[in-house]
mmCIF file of C-alpha atoms in Angstrom:
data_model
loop_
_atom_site.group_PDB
_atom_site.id
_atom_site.type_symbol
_atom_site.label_atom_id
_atom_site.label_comp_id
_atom_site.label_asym_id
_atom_site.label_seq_id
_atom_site.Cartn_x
_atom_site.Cartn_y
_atom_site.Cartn_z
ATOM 1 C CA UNK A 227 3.779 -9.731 -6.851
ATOM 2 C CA UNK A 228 2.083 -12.929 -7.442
ATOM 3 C CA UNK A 229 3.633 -16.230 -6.822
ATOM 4 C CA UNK A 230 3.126 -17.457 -10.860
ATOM 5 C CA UNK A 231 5.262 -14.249 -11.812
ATOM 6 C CA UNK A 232 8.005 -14.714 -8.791
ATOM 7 C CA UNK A 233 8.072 -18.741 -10.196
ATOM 8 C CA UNK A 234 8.425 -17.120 -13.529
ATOM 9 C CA UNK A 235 11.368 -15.226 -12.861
ATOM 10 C CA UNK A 236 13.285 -18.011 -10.743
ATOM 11 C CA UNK A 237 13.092 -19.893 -13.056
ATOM 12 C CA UNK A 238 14.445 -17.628 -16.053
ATOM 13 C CA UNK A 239 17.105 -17.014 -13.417
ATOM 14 C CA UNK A 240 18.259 -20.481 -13.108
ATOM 15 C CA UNK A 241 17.853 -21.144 -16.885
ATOM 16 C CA UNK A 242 19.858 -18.491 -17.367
ATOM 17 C CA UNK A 243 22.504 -19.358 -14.772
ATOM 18 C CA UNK A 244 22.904 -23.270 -16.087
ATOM 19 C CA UNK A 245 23.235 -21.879 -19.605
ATOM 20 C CA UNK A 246 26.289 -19.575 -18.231
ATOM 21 C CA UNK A 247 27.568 -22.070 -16.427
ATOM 22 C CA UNK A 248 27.446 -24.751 -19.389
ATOM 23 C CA UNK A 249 28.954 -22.817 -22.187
ATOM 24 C CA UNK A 250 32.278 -21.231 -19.901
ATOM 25 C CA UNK A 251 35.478 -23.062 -18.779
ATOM 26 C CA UNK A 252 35.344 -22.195 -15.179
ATOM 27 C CA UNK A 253 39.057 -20.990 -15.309
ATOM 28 C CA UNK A 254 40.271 -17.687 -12.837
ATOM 29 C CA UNK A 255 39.531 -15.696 -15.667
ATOM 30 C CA UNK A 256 36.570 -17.164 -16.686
ATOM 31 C CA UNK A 257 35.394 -17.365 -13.139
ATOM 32 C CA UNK A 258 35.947 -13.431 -12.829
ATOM 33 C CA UNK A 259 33.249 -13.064 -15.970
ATOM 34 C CA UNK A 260 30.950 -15.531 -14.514
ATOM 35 C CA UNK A 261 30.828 -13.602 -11.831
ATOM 36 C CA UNK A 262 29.947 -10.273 -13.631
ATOM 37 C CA UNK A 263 27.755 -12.390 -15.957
ATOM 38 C CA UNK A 264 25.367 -13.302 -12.882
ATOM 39 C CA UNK A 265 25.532 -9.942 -11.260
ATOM 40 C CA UNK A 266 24.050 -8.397 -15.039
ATOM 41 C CA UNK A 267 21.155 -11.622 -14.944
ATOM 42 C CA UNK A 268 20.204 -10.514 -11.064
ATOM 43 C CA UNK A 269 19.922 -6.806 -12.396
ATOM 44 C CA UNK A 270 18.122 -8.003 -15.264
ATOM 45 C CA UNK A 271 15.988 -10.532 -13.179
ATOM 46 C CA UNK A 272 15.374 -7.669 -10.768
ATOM 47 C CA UNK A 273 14.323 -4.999 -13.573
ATOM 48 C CA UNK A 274 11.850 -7.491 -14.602
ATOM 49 C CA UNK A 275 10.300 -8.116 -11.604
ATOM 50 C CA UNK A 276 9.610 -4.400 -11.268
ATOM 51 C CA UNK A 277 8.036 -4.114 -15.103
ATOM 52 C CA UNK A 278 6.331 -6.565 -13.489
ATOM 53 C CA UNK A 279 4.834 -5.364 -10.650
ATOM 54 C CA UNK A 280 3.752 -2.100 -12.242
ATOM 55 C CA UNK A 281 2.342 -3.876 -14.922
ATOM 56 C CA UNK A 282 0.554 -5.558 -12.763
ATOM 57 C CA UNK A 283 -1.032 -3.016 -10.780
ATOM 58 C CA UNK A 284 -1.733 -1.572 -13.912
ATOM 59 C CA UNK A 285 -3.934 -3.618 -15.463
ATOM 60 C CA UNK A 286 -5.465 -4.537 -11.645
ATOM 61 C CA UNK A 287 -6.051 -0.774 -11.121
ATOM 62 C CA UNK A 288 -6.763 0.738 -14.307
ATOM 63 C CA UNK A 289 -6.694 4.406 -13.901
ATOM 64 C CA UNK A 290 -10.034 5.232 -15.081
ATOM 65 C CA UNK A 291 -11.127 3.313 -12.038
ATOM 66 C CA UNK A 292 -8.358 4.023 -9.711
ATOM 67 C CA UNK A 293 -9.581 4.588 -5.890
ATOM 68 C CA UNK A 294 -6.500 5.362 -3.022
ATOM 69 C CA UNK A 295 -7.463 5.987 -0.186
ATOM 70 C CA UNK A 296 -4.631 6.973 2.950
ATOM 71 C CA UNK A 297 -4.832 7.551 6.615
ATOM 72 C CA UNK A 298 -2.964 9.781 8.913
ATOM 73 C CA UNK A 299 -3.291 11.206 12.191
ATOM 74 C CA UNK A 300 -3.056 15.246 13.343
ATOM 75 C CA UNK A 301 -0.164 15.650 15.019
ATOM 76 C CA UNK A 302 -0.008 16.274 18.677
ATOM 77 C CA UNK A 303 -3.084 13.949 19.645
ATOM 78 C CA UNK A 304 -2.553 11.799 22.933
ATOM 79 C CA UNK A 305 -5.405 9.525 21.678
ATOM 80 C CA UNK A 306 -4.349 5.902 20.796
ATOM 81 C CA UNK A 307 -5.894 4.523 17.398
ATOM 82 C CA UNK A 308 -6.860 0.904 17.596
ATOM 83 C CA UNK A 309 -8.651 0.046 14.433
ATOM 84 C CA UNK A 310 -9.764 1.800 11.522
ATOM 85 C CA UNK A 311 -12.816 0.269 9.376
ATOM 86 C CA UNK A 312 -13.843 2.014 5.330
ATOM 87 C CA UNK A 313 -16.800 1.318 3.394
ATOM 88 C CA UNK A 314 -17.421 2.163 0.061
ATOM 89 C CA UNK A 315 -21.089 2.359 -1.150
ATOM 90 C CA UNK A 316 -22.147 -0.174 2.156
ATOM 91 C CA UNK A 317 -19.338 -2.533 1.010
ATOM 92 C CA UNK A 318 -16.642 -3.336 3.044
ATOM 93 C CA UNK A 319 -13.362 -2.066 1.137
ATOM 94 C CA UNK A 320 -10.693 -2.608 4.044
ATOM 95 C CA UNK A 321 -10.504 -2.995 8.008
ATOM 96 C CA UNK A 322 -7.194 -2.345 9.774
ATOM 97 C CA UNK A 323 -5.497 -2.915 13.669
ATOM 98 C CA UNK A 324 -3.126 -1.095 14.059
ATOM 99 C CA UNK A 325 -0.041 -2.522 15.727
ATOM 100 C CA UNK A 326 1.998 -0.410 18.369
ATOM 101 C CA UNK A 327 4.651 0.716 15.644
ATOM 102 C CA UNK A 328 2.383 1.430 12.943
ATOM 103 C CA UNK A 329 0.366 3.761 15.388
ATOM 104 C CA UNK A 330 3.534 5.536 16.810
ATOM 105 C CA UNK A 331 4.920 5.852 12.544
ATOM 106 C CA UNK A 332 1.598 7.780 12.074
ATOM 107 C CA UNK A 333 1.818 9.547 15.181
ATOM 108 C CA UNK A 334 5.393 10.739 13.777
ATOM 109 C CA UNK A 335 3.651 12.323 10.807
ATOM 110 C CA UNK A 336 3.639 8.956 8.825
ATOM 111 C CA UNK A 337 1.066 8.354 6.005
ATOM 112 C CA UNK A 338 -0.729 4.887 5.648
ATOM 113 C CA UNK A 339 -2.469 3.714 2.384
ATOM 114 C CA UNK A 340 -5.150 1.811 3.532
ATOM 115 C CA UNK A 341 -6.995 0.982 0.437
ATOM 116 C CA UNK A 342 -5.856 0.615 -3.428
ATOM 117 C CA UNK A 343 -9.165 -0.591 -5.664
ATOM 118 C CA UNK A 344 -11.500 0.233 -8.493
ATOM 119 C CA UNK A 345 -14.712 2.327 -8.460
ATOM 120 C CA UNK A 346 -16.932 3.512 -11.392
ATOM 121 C CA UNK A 347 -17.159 6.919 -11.947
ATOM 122 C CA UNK A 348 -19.989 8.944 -10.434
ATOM 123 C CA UNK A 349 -20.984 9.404 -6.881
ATOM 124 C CA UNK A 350 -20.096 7.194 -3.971
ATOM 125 C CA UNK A 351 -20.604 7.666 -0.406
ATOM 126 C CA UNK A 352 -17.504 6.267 2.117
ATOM 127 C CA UNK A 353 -17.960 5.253 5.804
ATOM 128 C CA UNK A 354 -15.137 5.475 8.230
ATOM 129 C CA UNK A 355 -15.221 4.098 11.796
ATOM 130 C CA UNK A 356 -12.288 4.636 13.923
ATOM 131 C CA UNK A 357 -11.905 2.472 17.484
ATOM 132 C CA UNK A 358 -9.108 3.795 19.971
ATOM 133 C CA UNK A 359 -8.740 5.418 23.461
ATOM 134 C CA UNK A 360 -8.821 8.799 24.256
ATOM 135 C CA UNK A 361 -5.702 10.640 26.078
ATOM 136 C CA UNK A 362 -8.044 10.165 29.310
ATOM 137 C CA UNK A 363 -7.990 6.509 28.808
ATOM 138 C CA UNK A 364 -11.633 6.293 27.821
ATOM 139 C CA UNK A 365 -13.046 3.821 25.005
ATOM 140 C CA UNK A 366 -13.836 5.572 21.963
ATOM 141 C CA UNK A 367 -15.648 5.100 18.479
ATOM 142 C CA UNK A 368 -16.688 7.470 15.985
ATOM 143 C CA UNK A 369 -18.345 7.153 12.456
ATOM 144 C CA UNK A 370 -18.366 9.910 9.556
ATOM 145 C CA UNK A 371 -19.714 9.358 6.113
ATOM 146 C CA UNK A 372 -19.123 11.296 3.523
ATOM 147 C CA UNK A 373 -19.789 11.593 -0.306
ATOM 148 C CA UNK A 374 -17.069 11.808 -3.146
ATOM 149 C CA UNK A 375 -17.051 11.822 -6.536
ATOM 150 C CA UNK A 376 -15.154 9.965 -8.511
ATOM 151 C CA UNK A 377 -14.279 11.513 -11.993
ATOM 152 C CA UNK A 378 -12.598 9.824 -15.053
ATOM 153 C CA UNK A 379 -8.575 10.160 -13.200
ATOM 154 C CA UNK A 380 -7.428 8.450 -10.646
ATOM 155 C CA UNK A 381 -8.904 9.398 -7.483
ATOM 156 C CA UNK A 382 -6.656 10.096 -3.921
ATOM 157 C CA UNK A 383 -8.823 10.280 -0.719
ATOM 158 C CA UNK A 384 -6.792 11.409 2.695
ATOM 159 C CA UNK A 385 -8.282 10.761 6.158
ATOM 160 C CA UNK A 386 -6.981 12.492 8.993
ATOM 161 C CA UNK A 387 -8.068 11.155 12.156
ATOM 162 C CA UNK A 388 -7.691 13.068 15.879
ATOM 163 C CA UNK A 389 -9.371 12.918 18.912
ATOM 164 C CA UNK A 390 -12.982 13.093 19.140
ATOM 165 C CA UNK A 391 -13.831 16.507 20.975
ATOM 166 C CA UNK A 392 -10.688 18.658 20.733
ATOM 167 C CA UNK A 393 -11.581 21.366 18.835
ATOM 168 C CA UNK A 394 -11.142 19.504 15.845
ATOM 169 C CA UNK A 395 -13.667 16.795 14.164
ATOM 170 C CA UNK A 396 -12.889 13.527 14.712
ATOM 171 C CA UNK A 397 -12.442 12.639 10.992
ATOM 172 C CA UNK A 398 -11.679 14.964 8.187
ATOM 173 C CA UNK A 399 -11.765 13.466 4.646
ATOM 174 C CA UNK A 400 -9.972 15.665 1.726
ATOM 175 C CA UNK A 401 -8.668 15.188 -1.956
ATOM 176 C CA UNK A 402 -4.652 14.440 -1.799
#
């Protein structure tokens, strides 16, 4: 969420707090509905924020032009993933390292989304280099590119990486 909309709703939080806290006597009773008064503004506040947020990657990701792209890794592979690098038409559209807890979530069967942008519909052609280690220890890094098309709906790419020369490709891309 971006910091003018987070300002934005701190501030209709504490406008709306001071105006509760003005117009009550701040008896034990009243005190009591204060209390419940704030905890409806925070739910309100926090339903907001999340209109918010979706309205916001809404009109940032319009779904005519709506690109996802995720990674994951076959299970059962000893090799380590150290960085993953996409390109979309020659243009860089993300780079990632992955840390020692994101690698073992994906090793787990976890999911990453790497990318979230806009593309025109039409052809496009998408580059993936992956850096890691094999299970031997040995320095590794592959490159695929492939072509996709991207049609008036949102699009959802899945990349499923595993060790270069086990009986699988390195890189497999597929519609998710």
């Amino acid at each position: 969420m971006s910091t003018a909309i987070r300002l934005a709703l701190v501030t209709l939080w504490a406008c709306c707090l001071a105006g509760v806290a003005h117009s009550q006597d701040l008896s034990g009773d009243n005190m009591q509905s204060l209390d419940g008064q704030v905890q409806e503004i925070k739910s309100d506040v926090l339903n907001i924020a999340s209109e918010l947020q979706n309205l916001e990657e809404r009109l940032l990701y319009p779904t005519g032009t709506q690109l996802s792209i995720f990674v994951a890794v076959e299970e059962q592979q000893p090799f380590r993933l150290d960085a993953v690098k996409i390109e979309i038409d020659g243009q860089l559209a993300t780079h990632h390292i992955y840390s020692f807890n994101e690698l073992e979530a994906l090793q787990k069967g976890g999911v990453q989304r790497a990318y979230t942008g806009n593309v025109v519909t039409g052809d496009h052609q998408l580059s993936i280099t992956v850096i890691g280690k094999t299970g031997a220890g040995e320095d590794f890094s592959k490159t695929d590119t492939f072509a996709f098309s991207k049609g008036v709906k949102p699009k959802t790419l899945g990349i499923t990486l595993a060790e270069p020369g086990l009986g699988s490709d390195g890189i497999q891309l597929g519609d998710w």
